[in-house]
Coordinates of C-alpha atoms in Angstrom, one line a residue:
M176 CA 0.2 0.5 0.0
S177 CA 1.1 3.6 -1.0
K178 CA 2.2 6.3 2.0
S179 CA 0.5 8.6 0.3
F180 CA -3.2 6.9 1.2
E181 CA -2.5 6.1 5.4
K182 CA -3.2 10.0 5.2
W183 CA -7.1 8.6 4.9
F184 CA -8.1 6.8 7.8
S185 CA -7.5 6.5 10.9
Q186 CA -8.1 3.7 14.0
Q187 CA -10.2 6.2 15.7
S188 CA -14.0 6.4 16.4
P189 CA -15.5 8.7 13.2
D190 CA -13.5 6.2 10.9
R191 CA -14.8 2.8 12.1
E192 CA -18.0 4.3 12.4
L193 CA -17.4 5.4 8.6
I194 CA -16.6 1.7 7.1
K195 CA -18.9 -0.4 9.1
P196 CA -21.2 -0.4 5.7
L197 CA -18.3 -1.8 4.3
R198 CA -17.5 -4.6 7.3
E199 CA -21.1 -5.4 6.8
L200 CA -21.7 -6.1 2.9
N201 CA -17.0 -7.5 3.5
L202 CA -18.8 -10.7 5.9
G203 CA -21.0 -11.9 3.3
R204 CA -18.7 -11.7 0.2
E205 CA -18.6 -15.6 1.4
E206 CA -22.2 -16.7 1.5
W207 CA -22.9 -14.7 -1.7
S208 CA -20.2 -15.8 -4.1
S209 CA -20.8 -19.3 -3.5
S210 CA -24.3 -19.0 -4.3
V211 CA -24.5 -17.2 -7.1
L212 CA -21.4 -20.2 -8.2
T213 CA -22.9 -23.2 -7.5
L214 CA -26.0 -21.9 -9.0
L215 CA -23.9 -21.7 -12.5
N216 CA -22.3 -24.6 -12.1
A217 CA -26.4 -26.6 -10.7
K218 CA -27.6 -29.6 -12.4
G219 CA -24.4 -31.6 -13.2
N220 CA -23.1 -28.8 -16.0
E221 CA -20.2 -27.9 -13.8
D222 CA -17.7 -25.4 -14.7
E223 CA -14.6 -26.5 -14.0
Q224 CA -13.3 -22.3 -14.6
L225 CA -15.9 -20.8 -12.4
S226 CA -15.2 -23.9 -9.3
K227 CA -11.2 -22.7 -10.0
A228 CA -11.4 -19.7 -9.6
S229 CA -13.6 -20.1 -6.0
H230 CA -10.1 -20.6 -5.1
N231 CA -9.0 -17.6 -2.6
L232 CA -11.4 -15.2 -5.2
Y233 CA -11.2 -12.6 -2.1
D234 CA -7.3 -13.1 -1.9
C235 CA -7.3 -11.7 -5.2
T236 CA -5.4 -8.1 -6.6
L237 CA -5.9 -5.6 -8.8
A238 CA -3.4 -7.3 -10.8
D239 CA -5.2 -10.5 -10.7
A240 CA -7.8 -8.9 -11.6
N241 CA -7.0 -7.7 -14.8
K242 CA -5.2 -10.7 -15.4
R243 CA -8.2 -12.6 -15.3
I244 CA -9.8 -10.8 -17.4
L245 CA -7.7 -10.7 -20.4
Q246 CA -7.4 -14.6 -20.5
L247 CA -11.2 -14.9 -20.9
S248 CA -10.8 -12.1 -23.1
S249 CA -8.4 -14.5 -25.6
E250 CA -10.7 -17.5 -24.6
Y251 CA -14.4 -16.0 -25.9
A252 CA -12.2 -14.2 -29.1
T253 CA -11.0 -18.2 -29.7
T254 CA -14.6 -19.8 -28.9
H255 CA -16.0 -17.4 -31.1
A256 CA -13.5 -18.2 -33.5
S257 CA -14.3 -21.6 -34.1
A258 CA -17.9 -21.3 -33.3
Q259 CA -17.8 -19.2 -36.3
G260 CA -15.7 -21.8 -37.9
Q261 CA -18.2 -24.8 -37.6
M262 CA -20.9 -22.6 -38.5
M263 CA -19.2 -21.1 -41.8
I264 CA -18.7 -24.9 -42.9
T265 CA -22.2 -26.1 -41.8
L266 CA -24.2 -23.8 -44.1
N267 CA -22.2 -24.1 -46.8
A268 CA -23.0 -28.1 -46.8
L269 CA -26.6 -27.2 -45.6
K270 CA -27.4 -23.1 -47.2
T271 CA -30.3 -23.6 -45.3
L272 CA -32.4 -19.9 -43.8
S273 CA -32.2 -21.2 -39.9
M274 CA -28.3 -21.9 -40.3
E275 CA -28.4 -18.7 -41.6
R276 CA -30.1 -16.9 -39.1
E277 CA -27.7 -19.4 -36.2
L278 CA -24.4 -17.8 -37.5
S279 CA -25.5 -14.0 -36.7
S280 CA -26.8 -15.1 -33.8
V281 CA -22.9 -16.8 -33.0
R282 CA -22.1 -13.8 -34.9
K283 CA -23.7 -11.0 -32.0
A284 CA -22.9 -13.8 -29.2
G285 CA -19.4 -13.2 -30.1
V286 CA -19.2 -9.3 -30.3
G287 CA -21.5 -8.7 -27.4
T288 CA -19.4 -11.4 -24.5
Q289 CA -15.9 -9.6 -26.2
R290 CA -17.8 -5.7 -25.7
V291 CA -18.5 -6.9 -22.2
L292 CA -15.1 -8.4 -21.6
A293 CA -13.0 -4.1 -22.5
N294 CA -16.6 -3.1 -20.2
V295 CA -15.8 -4.3 -17.4
G296 CA -12.0 -4.0 -18.4
S297 CA -12.4 -0.4 -18.1
F298 CA -14.7 -0.1 -15.3
L299 CA -12.7 -1.8 -13.6
Q300 CA -9.5 0.8 -14.1
S301 CA -11.7 3.9 -12.9
F302 CA -13.7 1.9 -9.6
S303 CA -9.3 0.8 -8.8
G304 CA -8.7 4.6 -7.6
V305 CA -11.8 4.1 -5.7
A306 CA -10.9 0.8 -4.5
E307 CA -7.1 1.9 -3.2
I308 CA -8.5 4.4 -1.5
V309 CA -10.4 1.7 1.1
K310 CA -8.5 -0.6 1.0
A311 CA -6.3 2.2 2.9
A312 CA -8.9 1.7 6.4
D313 CA -8.6 -2.5 5.8
Q314 CA -7.1 -4.7 3.3
Q315 CA -9.5 -6.8 2.4
F316 CA -11.8 -4.6 1.0
G317 CA -8.8 -4.6 -1.1
G318 CA -9.6 -8.4 -2.0
L319 CA -14.0 -7.2 -1.8
A320 CA -13.8 -5.2 -4.3
Y321 CA -11.5 -7.0 -7.3
G322 CA -12.9 -10.7 -6.2
T323 CA -16.6 -8.9 -7.0
V324 CA -15.6 -7.4 -10.4
M325 CA -14.5 -11.2 -10.7
V326 CA -17.6 -12.5 -10.2
L327 CA -19.5 -10.2 -12.1
T328 CA -17.0 -10.6 -14.6
M329 CA -17.6 -15.1 -14.9
V330 CA -21.4 -14.5 -14.8
A331 CA -21.5 -12.1 -17.7
V332 CA -19.6 -13.8 -20.1
R333 CA -21.7 -16.2 -20.1
K334 CA -24.8 -14.7 -20.5
T335 CA -25.6 -13.0 -23.3
D336 CA -28.8 -12.4 -23.0
R337 CA -28.7 -9.4 -20.8
E338 CA -25.2 -8.7 -21.3
G339 CA -26.6 -4.7 -23.6
L340 CA -28.1 -2.7 -19.9
I341 CA -24.9 -3.4 -17.9
A342 CA -23.0 -3.5 -21.1
D343 CA -23.5 0.4 -21.5
V344 CA -24.0 0.8 -17.4
L345 CA -20.3 -0.4 -16.7
E346 CA -19.4 1.5 -20.3
E347 CA -20.6 4.5 -18.7
L348 CA -18.7 4.2 -15.6
G349 CA -16.1 3.4 -17.1
H350 CA -15.3 7.0 -16.9
A351 CA -16.7 8.6 -13.8
F352 CA -15.0 7.5 -11.4
P353 CA -11.9 9.6 -10.3
R354 CA -8.6 8.6 -10.8
L355 CA -6.5 7.4 -8.7
N356 CA -3.2 9.3 -9.6
V357 CA -6.3 12.6 -8.8
L358 CA -6.3 10.2 -5.4
E359 CA -3.5 9.7 -4.3
Y360 CA -1.9 12.8 -3.4
L361 CA -5.3 14.7 -2.3
E362 CA -4.6 15.7 2.1
P363 CA -8.6 14.3 2.0
R364 CA -11.1 16.4 4.4
K365 CA -13.9 14.2 6.2
S366 CA -16.6 15.2 3.2
L367 CA -14.7 13.3 0.6
R368 CA -13.8 10.4 3.0
D369 CA -17.6 9.9 3.7
L370 CA -18.9 10.7 -0.8
V371 CA -14.8 7.9 -1.7
V372 CA -16.5 5.7 1.1
G373 CA -20.5 5.6 -0.1
A374 CA -18.8 5.8 -3.9
F375 CA -17.1 2.4 -2.5
E376 CA -20.3 0.9 -1.2
L377 CA -22.4 1.6 -3.9
A378 CA -20.1 -0.2 -6.8
I379 CA -19.9 -3.3 -4.5
R380 CA -24.0 -3.3 -4.5
F381 CA -24.1 -2.5 -8.5
C382 CA -21.0 -5.5 -8.9
R383 CA -23.5 -7.8 -7.0
Q384 CA -26.9 -6.5 -8.3
A385 CA -25.6 -6.7 -12.1
T386 CA -24.3 -10.7 -11.8
E387 CA -27.7 -12.0 -10.0
Y388 CA -29.0 -9.9 -12.7
C389 CA -27.3 -11.4 -16.1
A390 CA -27.8 -14.9 -13.8
G391 CA -31.8 -14.2 -14.0
S392 CA -33.8 -17.3 -14.1
S393 CA -31.2 -19.3 -13.2
L394 CA -30.6 -18.1 -9.8
R395 CA -34.5 -17.2 -8.8
R396 CA -33.5 -19.0 -5.6
V397 CA -30.9 -16.7 -4.3
R398 CA -32.3 -14.7 -1.7
D399 CA -33.1 -10.8 -2.7
A400 CA -32.0 -10.8 -6.4
S401 CA -32.1 -8.1 -8.4
T402 CA -34.5 -6.2 -10.4
K403 CA -33.7 -4.2 -13.3
D404 CA -35.4 -1.8 -11.3
D405 CA -33.5 -1.9 -8.4
L406 CA -30.4 -2.4 -10.5
L407 CA -30.8 1.1 -11.7
K408 CA -31.4 2.4 -8.9
T409 CA -28.2 2.1 -7.6
V410 CA -27.0 2.9 -10.6
T411 CA -28.7 7.0 -10.1
R412 CA -27.5 7.0 -7.1
L413 CA -24.0 5.7 -8.0
R414 CA -23.8 8.6 -10.6
I415 CA -24.7 11.1 -7.8
K416 CA -22.0 10.8 -5.5
L417 CA -19.3 10.3 -7.8
S418 CA -20.8 13.6 -9.9
E419 CA -20.8 15.2 -6.1
I420 CA -17.1 14.1 -5.7
H421 CA -15.4 15.4 -8.7
K422 CA -17.1 18.8 -7.4
E423 CA -15.4 18.2 -3.9
V424 CA -12.0 17.4 -5.7
E425 CA -12.1 20.5 -7.0
I426 CA -12.9 22.2 -4.6
V427 CA -9.9 20.7 -3.1
M428 CA -7.7 21.0 -5.7
M429 CA -8.8 24.8 -6.2
E430 CA -8.0 25.6 -1.8
D431 CA -4.3 23.2 -2.8
L432 CA -3.4 25.8 -5.7
R433 CA -4.3 28.3 -3.6
A434 CA -2.2 27.0 -1.4
I435 CA 0.7 26.1 -3.9
R436 CA 0.2 29.5 -5.1
Q437 CA 1.2 32.0 -1.8
K438 CA 4.5 29.3 -0.6
L439 CA 5.9 30.0 -4.6
H440 CA 4.4 33.7 -4.1
E441 CA 6.6 33.9 -0.9
M442 CA 9.2 31.5 -1.0
A443 CA 10.2 34.3 -4.4
A444 CA 10.2 36.9 -1.9
K445 CA 13.2 35.1 -0.2
L446 CA 15.1 33.7 -3.2
D447 CA 14.8 38.1 -4.0
N448 CA 15.9 38.6 -0.6
A449 CA 18.6 36.0 -0.7
A450 CA 20.2 37.7 -4.8
M451 CA 20.4 41.1 -2.9
E452 CA 22.2 39.8 -0.5
I453 CA 24.8 37.5 -2.6
S454 CA 24.7 41.3 -4.7
D455 CA 26.2 43.3 -0.9
S456 CA 28.1 40.2 0.2
N457 CA 30.3 40.6 -3.4
I458 CA 30.5 44.2 -3.7
L459 CA 31.5 43.9 0.3
L460 CA 34.6 41.7 -0.6
H461 CA 34.9 43.4 -3.7
D462 CA 35.9 47.0 -1.9
V463 CA 37.8 45.0 0.9
H464 CA 40.0 43.0 -1.0
A465 CA 39.4 47.4 -3.1
Q466 CA 40.6 48.6 0.2
G467 CA 43.4 45.3 1.3
K468 CA 44.9 46.6 -2.6
D469 CA 45.6 51.0 -1.2
A470 CA 46.3 50.6 2.0
H471 CA 49.4 48.6 0.8
A472 CA 49.5 50.8 -1.7
T473 CA 50.0 53.7 0.4
G474 CA 51.0 52.2 3.4
E475 CA 50.3 54.1 6.4
D476 CA 47.6 56.6 5.5
T477 CA 45.3 56.5 8.1
N478 CA 43.4 59.1 7.1
L479 CA 42.9 57.6 3.4
R480 CA 40.9 54.9 4.9
V481 CA 39.1 55.9 6.9
R482 CA 38.5 58.2 4.1
E483 CA 38.1 55.0 1.6
G484 CA 36.0 53.0 4.4
Q485 CA 33.7 55.8 4.9
A486 CA 32.5 56.1 1.8
W487 CA 32.3 52.3 1.2
M488 CA 29.7 52.8 3.2
E489 CA 27.6 55.1 1.6
R490 CA 27.2 53.9 -1.5
Q491 CA 26.5 50.3 0.5
E492 CA 23.7 52.4 2.6
R493 CA 22.9 54.2 -1.5
S494 CA 22.7 50.7 -2.7
K495 CA 20.8 49.2 -0.6
A496 CA 18.4 52.1 -0.5
Q497 CA 17.3 51.8 -4.4
K498 CA 16.7 48.8 -3.6
S499 CA 14.9 48.6 -1.1
Y500 CA 12.7 51.3 -2.7
L501 CA 12.5 49.8 -5.7
A502 CA 10.9 46.1 -4.7
Q503 CA 8.0 48.1 -2.1
L504 CA 7.1 50.1 -5.8
K505 CA 7.4 46.6 -7.5
K506 CA 4.6 45.6 -4.4
D507 CA 2.2 49.0 -4.3
L508 CA 2.1 49.0 -8.4
G509 CA 1.0 45.0 -7.8
L510 CA 3.9 44.1 -10.9
R511 CA 4.8 40.7 -10.0
S512 CA 6.8 40.1 -12.4
I513 CA 8.6 43.0 -15.6
A514 CA 9.4 41.7 -19.1
N515 CA 13.1 42.9 -19.5
T516 CA 12.9 45.3 -23.0
T517 CA 15.9 43.2 -24.5
D518 CA 14.3 40.2 -24.4
A519 CA 11.2 41.8 -25.5
I520 CA 12.4 42.8 -28.4
A521 CA 14.1 39.2 -28.8
R522 CA 11.0 37.7 -29.6
T523 CA 9.3 40.7 -31.7
T524 CA 12.3 39.5 -33.7
R525 CA 11.5 35.9 -33.5
L526 CA 8.1 36.4 -34.6
L527 CA 9.3 39.1 -37.3
E528 CA 11.3 36.3 -39.2
Q529 CA 8.7 33.5 -38.5
L530 CA 6.7 35.8 -40.9
S531 CA 8.9 36.3 -43.6
D532 CA 9.0 33.2 -43.3
D533 CA 5.4 31.7 -43.4
Q534 CA 5.8 34.7 -46.2
E535 CA 8.7 32.8 -48.5
Q536 CA 6.4 29.3 -48.2
K537 CA 3.1 31.0 -49.7
G538 CA 5.7 31.7 -53.1
K539 CA 6.6 35.5 -52.5
V540 CA 9.0 37.4 -51.4
A541 CA 7.9 40.5 -48.9
K542 CA 9.9 43.3 -48.7
S543 CA 11.0 43.3 -44.9
L544 CA 11.7 46.3 -42.9
R545 CA 15.4 47.2 -42.4
F546 CA 17.1 50.1 -41.5
E547 CA 17.1 52.0 -44.5
D548 CA 14.0 52.2 -45.5
L549 CA 13.4 53.8 -42.1
R550 CA 15.8 56.8 -42.8
S551 CA 14.5 57.7 -46.3
D552 CA 11.1 57.3 -45.4
V553 CA 10.3 61.0 -44.2
C554 CA 7.5 61.1 -42.3
F555 CA 9.7 58.4 -39.9
W556 CA 12.6 60.1 -40.7
G557 CA 11.0 63.6 -39.7
W558 CA 9.5 62.0 -37.1
Y559 CA 13.0 61.2 -35.2
R560 CA 15.1 64.1 -36.0
N561 CA 13.2 66.7 -34.3
S562 CA 14.7 68.3 -31.4
R563 CA 10.9 68.7 -30.7
S564 CA 8.5 66.1 -28.9
S565 CA 7.0 64.3 -30.6
L566 CA 4.4 62.2 -31.5
L567 CA 3.9 58.9 -34.3
V568 CA 1.9 56.8 -34.5
L569 CA 2.6 53.8 -37.6
G570 CA -0.1 51.3 -39.5
G571 CA -0.2 49.3 -42.5
H572 CA -0.8 46.1 -44.1
N573 CA 1.6 43.3 -44.0
F574 CA 1.0 42.1 -47.7
T575 CA -0.6 38.8 -47.6
D576 CA -3.3 41.1 -45.7
T577 CA -6.4 40.8 -47.6
E578 CA -8.1 42.3 -44.9
D579 CA -7.5 44.0 -41.3
D580 CA -6.2 41.2 -38.8
Q581 CA -5.7 42.7 -36.2
D582 CA -4.4 38.8 -34.7
A583 CA -1.7 39.2 -37.4
T584 CA 2.6 40.0 -36.5
S585 CA 2.7 43.7 -37.9
W586 CA 5.6 44.3 -40.5
L587 CA 6.1 47.3 -39.1
S588 CA 6.8 46.3 -35.8
Y589 CA 10.7 46.3 -37.1
S590 CA 9.8 50.5 -36.4
S591 CA 9.8 49.3 -32.3
I592 CA 12.2 47.9 -32.5
W593 CA 14.8 50.2 -33.9
V594 CA 14.2 52.6 -31.9
A595 CA 14.0 51.1 -28.6
T596 CA 17.9 49.5 -29.4
E597 CA 18.5 53.0 -30.8
S598 CA 18.0 54.8 -27.4
L599 CA 19.1 52.7 -25.1
R600 CA 22.4 52.6 -27.1
N601 CA 23.0 56.2 -26.6
D602 CA 21.8 55.3 -22.9
D603 CA 18.2 57.4 -23.1
H604 CA 15.6 57.3 -20.8
T605 CA 14.0 54.5 -22.0
L606 CA 9.7 52.9 -21.8
C607 CA 9.3 50.3 -23.9
F608 CA 6.5 47.4 -24.1
F609 CA 5.9 45.1 -27.0
A610 CA 2.2 44.3 -26.6
K611 CA 2.5 41.1 -28.3
T612 CA 6.3 39.2 -28.2
K613 CA 3.5 35.5 -28.8
D614 CA 2.2 34.5 -31.9
A615 CA -1.3 34.1 -30.4
V616 CA -2.4 35.3 -26.9
R617 CA -6.4 35.4 -25.8
S618 CA -7.8 38.9 -25.6
H619 CA -7.7 38.3 -21.2
Q620 CA -4.2 37.5 -21.6
R621 CA -3.3 40.2 -22.9
H622 CA -2.3 44.2 -20.7
T623 CA -4.0 46.8 -19.1
F624 CA -3.0 50.3 -20.8
W625 CA -2.7 51.4 -17.0
Y626 CA 0.3 47.7 -16.7
I627 CA 1.9 49.4 -19.4
I628 CA 2.1 53.0 -17.3
R629 CA 2.7 50.5 -13.7
T630 CA 6.0 49.4 -16.2
F631 CA 7.2 52.7 -17.2
I632 CA 7.5 54.0 -14.1
Y633 CA 9.0 51.2 -12.1
S634 CA 11.6 51.1 -15.3
L635 CA 12.1 55.2 -14.5
A636 CA 12.6 54.5 -11.1
Q637 CA 15.5 52.1 -12.3
T638 CA 17.8 55.1 -13.6
L639 CA 17.2 57.9 -11.6
S640 CA 19.9 59.6 -9.2
E641 CA 19.3 58.6 -5.3
E642 CA 18.3 62.6 -5.6
L643 CA 15.3 61.7 -8.0
M644 CA 14.6 58.6 -6.5
E645 CA 13.5 60.7 -3.3
K646 CA 11.7 62.9 -5.4
Q647 CA 9.6 59.8 -6.8
E648 CA 9.2 58.4 -3.6
A649 CA 7.9 61.9 -2.4
I650 CA 5.3 62.1 -5.5
L651 CA 4.0 58.4 -5.3
S652 CA 3.0 59.0 -1.9
K653 CA 0.6 61.7 -2.4
Y654 CA -1.4 59.6 -5.1
D655 CA -3.5 56.4 -4.1
T656 CA -2.8 54.3 -7.2
S657 CA -5.5 51.2 -5.9
A658 CA -8.1 54.1 -7.4
W659 CA -6.7 53.3 -11.3
N660 CA -6.7 49.5 -11.0
D661 CA -9.9 50.0 -12.2
A662 CA -8.0 50.3 -16.1
D663 CA -11.8 50.3 -18.2
S664 CA -12.3 54.4 -17.2
V665 CA -10.6 57.9 -19.2
E666 CA -10.6 59.1 -15.7
A667 CA -8.0 56.3 -15.0
I668 CA -5.8 56.8 -17.3
E669 CA -5.7 60.7 -16.6
G670 CA -5.0 60.0 -13.6
M671 CA -2.0 57.9 -14.9
G672 CA -1.0 60.7 -17.3
R673 CA -1.1 63.3 -15.2
L674 CA 1.4 61.5 -13.1
L675 CA 3.9 60.0 -15.5
I676 CA 4.5 63.7 -16.7
T677 CA 4.8 64.0 -12.9
L678 CA 7.5 62.7 -12.6
L679 CA 9.0 62.9 -15.9
S680 CA 9.1 66.8 -15.3
D681 CA 11.9 66.2 -12.6
L682 CA 14.0 64.5 -14.6
S683 CA 17.3 66.5 -16.0
H684 CA 17.4 69.8 -18.5
S685 CA 18.5 68.0 -22.9
S686 CA 16.8 64.3 -21.1
T687 CA 15.7 62.7 -23.8
V688 CA 12.9 59.9 -23.1
T689 CA 12.2 57.7 -25.8
V690 CA 8.5 55.6 -25.6
V691 CA 8.1 52.8 -28.0
I692 CA 4.6 51.0 -27.7
D693 CA 4.9 48.5 -30.1
R694 CA 0.8 47.1 -30.6
I695 CA -1.0 49.1 -28.7
D696 CA -4.0 48.0 -29.9
Y697 CA -3.4 44.5 -28.8
C698 CA -4.0 45.1 -25.1
Q699 CA -7.2 45.2 -23.2
W700 CA -9.5 47.3 -24.9
A701 CA -13.5 45.4 -25.0
K702 CA -14.5 46.9 -21.3
F703 CA -13.9 50.0 -23.2
K704 CA -15.9 49.0 -25.9
G705 CA -18.9 48.0 -23.6
K706 CA -18.9 51.4 -22.2
G707 CA -19.5 52.6 -25.6
V708 CA -15.8 54.5 -24.7
D709 CA -12.9 53.7 -27.2
G710 CA -10.3 53.5 -24.5
M711 CA -7.3 53.0 -26.9
V712 CA -8.0 56.3 -28.6
H713 CA -8.7 58.6 -25.5
A714 CA -4.7 56.8 -24.4
V715 CA -2.9 57.4 -28.0
R716 CA -5.4 61.7 -26.3
F717 CA -3.2 61.8 -23.7
L718 CA 0.1 60.3 -24.7
V719 CA -0.1 63.3 -26.7
Q720 CA -1.2 65.8 -24.1
L721 CA 2.7 63.5 -23.0
V722 CA 4.5 65.3 -25.7
R723 CA 3.1 68.8 -26.4
D724 CA 2.5 69.5 -21.9
P725 CA 4.3 73.0 -20.8
S726 CA 6.0 70.9 -17.4
L727 CA 8.4 69.3 -19.9
R728 CA 9.7 71.5 -22.6
H729 CA 13.0 71.4 -21.5
L730 CA 12.8 67.2 -22.1
R731 CA 13.0 66.3 -25.6
V732 CA 9.8 63.4 -25.8
K733 CA 10.0 60.9 -28.5
V734 CA 6.7 58.6 -28.8
L735 CA 6.3 55.5 -31.2
L736 CA 3.1 53.6 -31.9
V737 CA 2.9 50.9 -33.8
M738 CA -0.4 49.1 -34.4
S739 CA -3.0 48.1 -36.8
A740 CA -3.2 50.1 -40.5
A741 CA -7.5 49.5 -38.9
S742 CA -6.8 51.6 -36.2
A743 CA -4.7 53.8 -36.8
R744 CA -7.1 54.8 -39.1
N745 CA -9.8 54.6 -36.1
V746 CA -7.0 56.9 -34.7
G747 CA -5.9 59.0 -37.1
E748 CA -10.0 60.3 -38.0
K749 CA -11.1 60.9 -34.4
L750 CA -8.0 62.5 -33.1
S751 CA -7.4 64.8 -36.4
W752 CA -8.4 68.0 -34.9
A753 CA -5.0 67.9 -32.6
Q754 CA -2.3 66.7 -35.8
G755 CA 0.6 68.6 -36.6
D756 CA 3.9 68.8 -36.2
Q757 CA 4.4 67.4 -32.9
F758 CA 1.5 64.4 -33.8
E759 CA 1.5 63.0 -37.4
V760 CA -0.1 59.4 -38.0
R761 CA 0.6 57.7 -40.5
S762 CA -1.8 54.6 -41.5
D763 CA -0.7 53.4 -45.1
W764 CA 2.6 52.5 -45.0
D765 CA 2.0 48.6 -46.5
Q766 CA 4.3 46.5 -47.7
E767 CA 5.4 45.6 -50.3
F768 CA 7.3 43.0 -52.6
E769 CA 11.0 42.9 -53.2
D770 CA 12.0 44.1 -56.6

């Protein structure tokens, strides 16, 4: 018995009462099976196999029962083939209608018997999960379960006129029991134990009634022989019990998953702390080593060593303060994980390569976007080289598109990759988000615009000096960011916008801030539409305000938005009044063929 089953039952009084009905069933098992097998062998037609099988019947295991079913299946397949062959020989000789009917009966009997054996085997495998669990309460219950199924098997294969109903029920129950590999690792509670024991009891009663039903008139002397109605009532009760078990198992598994998720979060927090401590230790070792070299070089210059020690302590304090602040900020913003810009660029690049491969497979060569194309395009290059803050919206079709496909990878995503890479290389303040880094993402799993702004706030904090970090912390403390968790309201977008503008306003003069949102149309906007609001247009309008805000005139803020052609047209139409030298929309940059 697996150790994992022992937790299901104890020897205390409540469990003894729980399994009391099973003990009563177990006490009468020998009398019941003896009556069944004796009556089947009555009137001088004793079946040697049945006689042998009746000995030590309830000492069998799951493996024994499986082996016996396989043997019977093989035997009856051979017997059926032989009988059918003999009937064919006779039929060829006599060519009579009655013999054709006999051959049809033999064929139907063989098929029915094989179906019963297959369904009994399926039922046994399904039932074994509950049986192995209940076996943990008393080893005899395992023999009761598998021995009873053995009797059902031996009786069912000898009857052909009543096996249709039993075969149908066995086939259904073969899929209804909870699997052993699910039950084995659950942490059981009383309600689930009660249901499992109840299902086991009903399964035994079903097997007995099914056996008596198959035997039919041959068992008239069996006390309380089952009728069809009795059998169907038991099956109905068993169905209900198994349905309740499945619901209870789902509840237990959800609770276990919740506990596991909590533990994982706690472990992740501990790992983060451990990583920070290791990093601090490495810095300490490096500085100690450097101090040792400096001390050796400068001799007895005590004042110098003191100053170096103080500087090192100050660096340590700043490092710890920044890490502590970033960890708290990440928690306050509700960011479990933040996609690294370099990783996002690599994933988007792979999608573009896949797009190119797919286009080549269609027998056409599409033109991929390159740096030369960006530099030669008046609209794009004019925006990029403009010394003033400005926003550019790009949209267009892939050459294979017959209509707007919101889920398709856009060939214009290369422009986002190039701008983000250049910004990182120039050490600008880079705020990037690539919304489509997988081939397909379900709508409810996509990120909201609020999530994008949160990642921008955190990314900005990572690049700030200690002085600016303290200012940012003071600013954030005045905002109730929890009010913006409803990211489907225009008020939330406006609130986010004001905060981001306030944080950017403290950056030093002549700084460049690059904002790239690739496939902003791939974010979650459906709930806005449900409220009759075009959320993406409001988001773009906020970004227009960002580049035109008077408090950011000392900065060069460059914003690039890439989206589908349809989305770009929609933005251009609804914000046509705002377009000018700091805001431009190009919705028709379609992919072309190679020359």
